[in-house]
Tab-separated table of C-alpha atoms in Angstrom:
chain	number	residue	atom	x	y	z
A	26	MET	CA	103.432	88.808	95.693
A	27	THR	CA	102.234	91.912	93.547
A	28	THR	CA	102.304	90.961	89.943
A	29	THR	CA	104.549	93.481	88.057
A	30	SER	CA	104.082	95.681	85.112
A	31	GLU	CA	106.943	93.388	83.436
A	32	HIS	CA	103.978	90.276	83.561
A	33	LEU	CA	100.796	92.307	81.653
A	34	PRO	CA	100.494	92.966	78.411
A	35	VAL	CA	101.043	96.326	76.338
A	36	CYS	CA	97.542	96.636	75.579
A	37	ASN	CA	94.787	94.540	77.897
A	38	ILE	CA	91.891	96.224	76.146
A	39	THR	CA	89.532	93.359	75.183
A	40	GLU	CA	86.748	95.847	73.131
A	41	PRO	CA	88.191	97.477	70.308
A	42	ALA	CA	89.130	100.877	71.060
A	43	ALA	CA	89.703	103.193	67.946
A	44	TRP	CA	92.762	106.102	68.310
A	45	SER	CA	90.180	108.755	67.576
A	46	GLY	CA	87.922	107.459	70.593
A	47	LEU	CA	87.471	108.305	74.084
A	48	TRP	CA	90.954	107.982	76.355
A	49	TRP	CA	91.594	108.549	79.742
A	50	LEU	CA	95.220	110.111	79.957
A	51	LEU	CA	96.738	109.238	83.319
A	52	ASP	CA	99.498	110.410	85.491
A	53	VAL	CA	100.297	109.975	89.330
A	54	GLU	CA	101.690	111.763	92.035
A	55	THR	CA	103.008	109.532	94.644
A	56	SER	CA	104.643	109.869	98.314
A	57	GLY	CA	107.942	108.599	97.291
A	58	LEU	CA	109.697	106.542	94.520
A	59	ASN	CA	109.279	102.979	96.423
A	60	ARG	CA	106.615	101.154	94.161
A	61	GLN	CA	105.913	98.479	97.088
A	62	GLU	CA	105.769	101.109	100.161
A	63	ASP	CA	104.469	104.418	99.045
A	64	ASP	CA	101.303	105.806	98.335
A	65	ILE	CA	99.813	107.222	95.021
A	66	ILE	CA	98.556	110.890	96.684
A	67	ALA	CA	97.097	112.155	93.108
A	68	LEU	CA	95.360	110.606	89.988
A	69	ARG	CA	95.951	113.304	87.308
A	70	LEU	CA	93.572	112.899	84.245
A	71	ALA	CA	92.489	114.287	81.282
A	72	CYS	CA	89.787	112.895	78.598
A	73	MET	CA	90.729	112.561	75.073
A	74	GLU	CA	88.077	112.710	72.527
A	75	ASP	CA	88.811	112.761	68.763
A	76	PHE	CA	92.365	113.605	69.710
A	77	SER	CA	91.426	116.264	71.608
A	78	ILE	CA	91.175	117.125	75.244
A	79	THR	CA	87.352	117.493	76.407
A	80	GLU	CA	87.862	117.276	80.368
A	81	GLU	CA	90.636	117.796	83.034
A	82	ARG	CA	90.396	116.518	86.657
A	83	GLU	CA	92.432	115.726	89.747
A	84	ILE	CA	91.717	113.349	92.195
A	85	LEU	CA	93.691	113.874	95.583
A	86	ILE	CA	94.025	110.527	98.031
A	87	ARG	CA	95.091	110.600	101.437
A	88	PRO	CA	98.252	108.719	102.016
A	89	ARG	CA	99.030	106.598	105.216
A	90	GLN	CA	101.865	108.874	106.558
A	91	PRO	CA	102.292	112.468	105.849
A	92	LEU	CA	104.305	113.932	103.031
A	93	SER	CA	107.917	114.167	103.842
A	94	PRO	CA	109.022	118.147	102.945
A	95	TRP	CA	111.038	116.694	99.965
A	96	ALA	CA	107.568	115.435	98.636
A	97	GLU	CA	106.002	118.159	98.989
A	98	LYS	CA	108.404	120.040	97.126
A	99	LEU	CA	108.488	117.336	94.468
A	100	THR	CA	105.025	117.151	93.718
A	101	GLY	CA	103.483	120.590	94.721
A	102	ILE	CA	101.011	118.995	96.985
A	103	ILE	CA	101.067	119.957	100.742
A	104	ASN	CA	100.195	117.982	103.593
A	105	GLN	CA	97.264	120.312	104.236
A	106	ALA	CA	95.733	119.837	101.181
A	107	LEU	CA	95.443	116.034	101.559
A	108	GLU	CA	93.583	116.272	105.138
A	109	GLN	CA	90.386	116.274	103.287
A	110	ALA	CA	91.208	114.507	100.463
A	111	LEU	CA	89.662	111.087	99.372
A	112	SER	CA	90.377	107.694	100.908
A	113	PRO	CA	92.325	105.501	98.839
A	114	ASP	CA	88.408	103.318	98.593
A	115	GLU	CA	86.876	106.338	97.335
A	116	ALA	CA	89.710	106.961	94.504
A	117	VAL	CA	89.538	103.580	93.484
A	118	SER	CA	86.173	103.818	93.337
A	119	GLN	CA	85.937	107.101	91.041
A	120	LEU	CA	88.362	105.964	88.672
A	121	GLU	CA	86.631	102.681	88.568
A	122	GLU	CA	83.480	104.876	87.199
A	123	LEU	CA	85.285	106.373	84.523
A	124	ASP	CA	84.223	105.281	80.872
A	125	GLY	CA	86.811	104.393	78.522
A	126	PRO	CA	90.359	102.813	78.258
A	127	PHE	CA	93.203	104.435	80.315
A	128	LEU	CA	96.635	105.285	78.371
A	129	PHE	CA	99.674	106.278	80.611
A	130	LEU	CA	103.279	105.731	80.844
A	131	ASP	CA	104.349	102.827	82.871
A	132	ARG	CA	108.088	103.021	83.192
A	133	ASP	CA	107.959	100.044	85.596
A	134	PHE	CA	106.322	102.350	88.324
A	135	THR	CA	102.863	103.846	87.512
A	136	LEU	CA	101.384	100.102	87.002
A	137	PRO	CA	103.261	98.287	90.010
A	138	LEU	CA	102.114	101.297	91.880
A	139	LEU	CA	98.144	101.138	90.794
A	140	GLN	CA	98.113	97.390	91.497
A	141	ASN	CA	99.701	98.004	94.941
A	142	ALA	CA	97.043	100.443	95.777
A	143	TYR	CA	94.148	98.264	94.655
A	144	LEU	CA	95.429	95.286	96.842
A	145	ARG	CA	95.589	96.930	99.777
A	146	CYS	CA	91.777	98.224	99.110
A	147	GLY	CA	91.005	94.594	98.595
A	148	ARG	CA	90.787	94.537	95.080
A	149	GLU	CA	92.378	93.716	91.890
A	150	PHE	CA	93.433	96.276	89.185
A	151	ALA	CA	91.739	95.128	86.179
A	152	LEU	CA	90.966	98.465	84.053
A	153	PRO	CA	91.635	98.313	80.574
A	154	CYS	CA	94.844	100.251	79.694
A	155	LEU	CA	97.398	100.859	77.147
A	156	LEU	CA	101.071	101.098	78.094
A	157	LEU	CA	102.324	103.791	76.054
A	158	ASP	CA	106.002	103.369	76.670
A	159	ARG	CA	105.863	99.770	75.871
A	160	LEU	CA	104.007	100.156	72.876
A	161	THR	CA	106.634	102.979	71.886
A	162	ALA	CA	109.242	100.196	72.575
A	163	MET	CA	107.809	97.813	70.475
A	164	LEU	CA	107.564	100.395	67.338
A	165	LEU	CA	111.158	101.986	67.782
A	166	GLY	CA	113.008	98.962	69.036
A	167	CYS	CA	114.113	100.631	71.984
A	168	SER	CA	114.029	100.587	75.794
A	169	PRO	CA	110.539	101.350	77.581
A	170	ARG	CA	112.923	102.911	80.377
A	171	GLN	CA	113.955	105.617	77.780
A	172	ARG	CA	112.171	108.907	78.726
A	173	ALA	CA	109.236	110.147	76.717
A	174	ASP	CA	111.339	113.411	75.376
A	175	ALA	CA	113.471	110.681	73.683
A	176	PHE	CA	110.377	108.742	72.398
A	177	LEU	CA	109.475	111.889	70.555
A	178	GLU	CA	112.575	112.880	69.259
A	179	GLN	CA	112.110	109.693	67.086
A	180	LEU	CA	108.775	110.108	66.062
A	181	PRO	CA	107.159	112.454	63.507
A	182	PRO	CA	105.499	115.635	65.133
A	183	PRO	CA	101.949	115.266	65.671
A	184	ASP	CA	100.903	118.324	63.659
A	185	GLY	CA	97.522	118.174	61.958
A	186	LEU	CA	96.015	115.483	64.630
A	187	GLY	CA	96.284	117.762	67.459
A	188	GLY	CA	92.848	119.592	69.151
A	189	MET	CA	93.091	121.212	72.608
A	190	PRO	CA	95.868	119.882	74.860
A	191	PRO	CA	95.684	119.598	78.669
A	192	HIS	CA	96.921	122.377	80.627
A	193	ASN	CA	98.896	119.922	83.140
A	194	THR	CA	102.379	119.581	81.927
A	195	ASP	CA	102.976	115.765	82.361
A	196	LEU	CA	99.809	115.192	81.036
A	197	ARG	CA	100.516	117.890	77.863
A	198	LYS	CA	103.453	115.430	77.296
A	199	LEU	CA	101.402	112.111	77.605
A	200	TYR	CA	99.103	113.695	75.039
A	201	GLU	CA	101.630	115.016	72.528
A	202	LEU	CA	103.433	111.178	72.876
A	203	SER	CA	99.614	109.586	72.201
A	204	LEU	CA	99.361	111.816	69.045
A	205	ALA	CA	102.686	110.743	67.785
A	206	VAL	CA	102.237	107.218	68.253
A	207	PHE	CA	98.613	106.927	67.170
A	208	ARG	CA	99.846	108.232	63.865
A	209	VAL	CA	102.475	105.994	63.547
A	210	LEU	CA	100.272	103.279	64.202
A	211	GLU	CA	97.951	104.563	61.306
A	212	GLU	CA	100.047	105.787	58.769
A	213	THR	CA	103.353	103.297	59.149
A	214	HIS	CA	101.497	100.121	60.378
A	215	HIS	CA	97.925	100.721	58.902
A	216	ILE	CA	96.497	99.867	62.752
A	217	GLN	CA	93.222	101.375	63.493
A	218	ASN	CA	92.517	100.438	66.790
A	219	THR	CA	93.506	98.101	69.809
A	220	ALA	CA	91.973	94.993	68.041
A	221	GLN	CA	94.157	95.366	65.205
A	222	LEU	CA	97.278	96.302	67.810
A	223	ASN	CA	96.714	92.676	69.178
A	224	ASP	CA	96.476	91.110	66.062
A	225	PHE	CA	99.867	92.912	65.263
A	226	LYS	CA	101.548	91.937	68.126
A	227	GLU	CA	101.000	88.229	68.064
A	228	GLY	CA	101.840	88.352	64.365
A	229	GLU	CA	105.196	89.921	65.595
A	230	GLU	CA	105.655	87.244	68.579
A	231	HIS	CA	105.104	84.443	66.097
A	232	ASP	CA	107.638	85.888	63.725
A	233	VAL	CA	110.339	86.153	66.305
């Protein structure tokens, strides 16, 4: 049985990672909306270091079945582009080679898809990652199912922290949310890295 994101922590990073350090922002494109049956067809990544984007890349992945016209239109990725794409095993290997923790919006969607993709390759998803929507929900007391735009409306603007943003629209939204959340952690809660965040979370749980 697949482990769902609900049973994984907001932050599963064991080594202290500073907010100004190196992070890989991750967004996925899929063949459909079924977390169990559909495939990841693209991994879109942006490397953020010192709050600025230093690199962007896209990893295309061959799905088990051709994309429907609906999926082609929604993702902007056509079947012809996936004919020479990487196999899931090759894509997972490339992901494993990246240095630094991953940062993404889960929405009870991205993490289950990653977990299932790894399981089909005979592996277990264990990359260090921070689930930004769940962290935002913890800070604001709102549902992690809310849209990132709703989070940003309640957070201070990231003016003064931002460097070069990603070109991809979804990665840009993730980047802006990351800056706003990191700013709240530093200025409001005086939390400078993931080790302090884990200590803070443990304290919050003990107070409940």
